[in-house]
Structures are given as structure tokens and as C-alpha cells.
Amino acid sequence: MSRIVYTNGTYVPEDEARVSVFDRGFLFADAVYEVTSVLDGRLIDFAGHMRRLRRSLAELSLPSPADDQQLLEIHRELLRRNALNEGGVYMMVSRGVADRDFVFPPETTPPTLVVFTQSWNEAKSPEIETGLKVAFVPDLRWGRRDIKTVQLLWPSMAKMEARRQGKDDAWLVEDGMVTEGTSNNAFIIGTDGHIVTRALSNSILHGTTRASLLRLAAEQGLTVEERPFSTDEARNAAEAFITSAGAFVMPVTEIDGVTIGDGKPGPVTRALRRIYMEEALRTAI
Ligand code: PLP
């Protein structure tokens, strides 16, 4: 069965959806996106995704295609039309259609809005029990990684390099320090039990899952250090994990060929995943 997707005000079968070749998302990667996870047919942390979307749009002076309530209705309508229970909703906003020019088109140019569902079941992923293997790959992305643009070529190339090495994903490294994963935030837990993850800046995406996880960890009385950590510190960690809307809280059990802990997901990571999943389901809309 073909999906129903949303493009600029209409719900159409996916093979009938069209975007112009002059769309600035296509020509300049002049577009931002969000991926909201779906569990039990409900949206996880929709408000967090909307906050970040608003910030990304503002940072790029990109016009908004709709208000939060309208976007929520589009998300829900797509879940309904596609009978999606587990997976995600991808939403992309570009600066619209204009003749190719580095200068932005007039602000009155209507933005392009594309929204579609994807079916997956990460909540039952086998890696929850085995953990992920990550390779280090240099972070060669641009300097505004805090804006969630569709410019994803280096993360894609880094993931391919990790796969070439037989690993699941890459942790990106700049000046000897880990920034984040290709599509997730990176965390380690030191032998002192402290959770360490890079602080928010232009160097990383401000993860919605990261924000929830840090709040829940603090509520559990765990110590969180928001600071850069080195590749050596990562290799010597007691536990490690990643967070993202797609993977929630996912253990990492091998970093750069080094087994982390006893090679199984650690107890703190497991507890944090359980607490995160409970909270996500409790607050889903
Ligand atoms: N970092 C990067 C580079 C990402 O692409 C993503 C998600 O796509 C994340 C972190 C995690 O963000 P979130 O938890 O909001 O999905």
C-alpha cells in the first residue's frame, strides 16, 4: 500500500507528490526538518520538536509554513491516513521555489512544507540488548550544527565509513573531542558514575531526547557533566549510549574497536532507557 504524504496543503499518494526542481531545499539544502517518533500511534515530545523547529527557522530567517497547532493536525492526519502505530513523522520546510540565486528570494515566497510517515519499530530493536558498535570519524560538517538543516551529506558519508569498518555508526571527532553521533547525541558514563555529554553550542544539534534524558537523569540524582570528552575518555568509559528521537536511549558497547564495560549494555544505561521510555509514553500526544 502506498503511503499518503503531505505536500503544501494536500494529502496525496506518495507517487503523486511533487516538489519543483527549483525548490531551494533541492538546490541549496536551504531547508530544515524534524523527525518526531511515534509509539502506540501517538507523538513523542511534539512540543520539543516544535520548539526546535521554530529556532531553526528563526536562525535561517525562513518563513514558517504553519503554526504549531496546524502542524500537529497534519501529523495526526498522516498517522490516521497511514494507520501508523510505530515509527516516525518526517517534516521538512524549505525556503520554497525561486530561480536559482544565492540571494534569498523575497520573504513573500511561500515555503515548501513536506510531511511523511515512516514505519519502524526501534522500540523492539535487537541493539537494545547487544548495544551499538561505533567508529570514530572526523567531524567535517559546517559550523552551524545547532540548526537542523537537511544538509546531511557528511553524516551520511561518516555512517558509510562506519559501515565499511563493520560498525553500526560513527561518533564524530573534532580536535580530539567527540561532538556527537551522525544522527544522535553521544554520552559516556565514567568510572565515577558521572554522565558526560557535550554542552549545547553551535557544534552539536540540540537533541530533544538529550534534553529529556538530562532532566530525567537529574531527577534520579545522577551527576551530569555537560562538557566535551576526548576519544581516550570514551574508550575508557564504564558505559556509553546515544539518544535520538528514532533510537530513544540506545546502548553503545564498542567504541573504536574497544569493548565498553563487559561488552553488554550497562546498568545505568538500561535504567535510563527504561525511565525515558516510561516518560515518553506517559507524555505522548
Ligand atoms: N544530533 C544529530 C546530528 C542529529 O541528526 C539528531 C537527530 O536527528 C540528534 C543529534 C538527536 O536529536 P533528537 O533527540 O532531537 O532526535
XYZ file of C-alpha atoms in Angstrom, residues 46-185:
140
model
C 5.933 17.042 19.841
C 6.333 20.305 21.803
C 10.119 19.808 21.964
C 10.280 19.286 18.209
C 8.185 22.406 17.588
C 10.451 24.497 19.826
C 13.495 23.359 17.882
C 11.766 23.849 14.512
C 10.920 27.462 15.482
C 14.542 28.045 16.474
C 15.911 26.519 13.238
C 13.507 28.638 11.142
C 14.434 31.813 13.043
C 18.195 31.196 12.729
C 17.828 30.969 8.930
C 15.157 33.706 8.564
C 12.997 31.022 6.980
C 9.265 31.775 6.886
C 7.002 29.496 8.887
C 4.563 27.426 6.810
C 2.013 26.939 9.608
C 1.533 27.352 13.349
C 2.187 24.548 15.855
C -1.469 23.534 16.089
C -1.798 23.254 12.293
C 1.395 21.195 12.138
C 0.091 18.925 14.902
C -3.116 18.385 12.937
C -1.117 17.460 9.804
C 0.969 14.982 11.831
C -2.141 13.397 13.314
C -3.966 13.259 9.990
C -0.986 11.437 8.429
C -0.907 8.951 11.321
C -4.606 8.348 10.779
C -4.468 8.057 6.971
C -1.464 5.714 7.099
C -2.646 3.783 10.163
C 0.813 4.269 11.662
C 1.321 2.879 15.134
C 5.135 2.671 15.469
C 7.641 4.771 13.538
C 8.118 8.441 12.895
C 6.892 11.533 11.125
C 9.394 13.435 8.967
C 8.624 17.117 8.395
C 10.645 19.423 6.173
C 10.343 23.148 5.490
C 12.282 24.755 2.644
C 12.557 28.373 1.532
C 10.335 27.496 -1.404
C 10.626 27.799 -5.156
C 12.678 30.539 -6.823
C 15.022 30.917 -9.773
C 18.481 29.665 -8.752
C 20.264 32.517 -6.994
C 22.437 32.685 -3.870
C 20.402 35.695 -2.755
C 17.304 34.629 -0.819
C 14.017 35.120 -2.699
C 11.544 37.751 -1.352
C 10.114 36.938 2.087
C 6.703 36.609 0.470
C 7.874 33.415 -1.328
C 5.760 30.613 0.154
C 7.844 27.998 1.991
C 7.541 24.365 0.911
C 6.161 22.011 3.544
C 6.532 18.246 3.101
C 5.471 15.760 5.771
C 5.510 11.963 5.565
C 5.405 8.958 7.857
C 7.989 6.198 8.178
C 7.273 2.843 9.690
C 9.877 1.305 12.003
C 9.964 -0.416 15.332
C 13.039 0.859 17.126
C 11.440 0.101 20.491
C 11.988 -3.594 19.664
C 15.424 -3.162 18.067
C 17.895 -6.036 18.866
C 20.616 -3.445 19.631
C 18.813 -2.614 22.896
C 20.248 -5.933 24.164
C 23.564 -6.035 22.273
C 24.490 -2.349 22.101
C 25.899 -0.474 19.119
C 29.471 -0.515 17.819
C 30.741 2.936 16.905
C 33.798 4.079 14.933
C 35.489 7.473 15.203
C 35.240 9.598 12.052
C 36.469 13.227 11.733
C 33.690 15.805 12.077
C 33.867 17.714 8.797
C 30.408 19.305 8.982
C 29.719 23.038 8.756
C 29.785 25.361 11.779
C 26.038 25.631 12.491
C 25.200 22.081 13.552
C 22.719 23.531 16.047
C 20.370 24.255 13.124
C 18.620 21.098 11.941
C 19.188 21.553 8.208
C 18.764 18.860 5.568
C 22.450 19.269 4.697
C 23.271 15.715 5.812
C 25.938 14.621 3.343
C 28.857 14.397 5.792
C 26.824 12.490 8.423
C 25.777 10.154 5.637
C 29.393 9.707 4.464
C 30.540 9.165 8.068
C 27.895 6.488 8.563
C 29.034 4.783 5.343
C 32.633 4.835 6.623
C 31.468 3.238 9.888
C 29.587 0.578 7.930
C 32.675 -0.036 5.762
C 34.527 -0.783 9.025
C 31.773 -3.207 10.036
C 30.372 -0.853 12.733
C 26.865 0.448 13.305
C 27.515 4.176 13.430
C 30.162 6.871 13.705
C 30.967 9.228 16.554
C 32.253 12.443 15.037
C 35.525 13.847 16.365
C 36.863 17.397 16.277
C 40.173 18.454 17.897
C 40.381 15.080 19.655
C 36.942 15.548 21.242
C 33.702 13.738 20.405
C 30.975 16.082 19.176
C 28.036 13.681 18.597
C 26.863 10.738 16.500
C 25.852 11.028 12.846
C 22.183 11.430 13.821
C 22.228 11.264 17.612
C 23.832 12.765 20.715
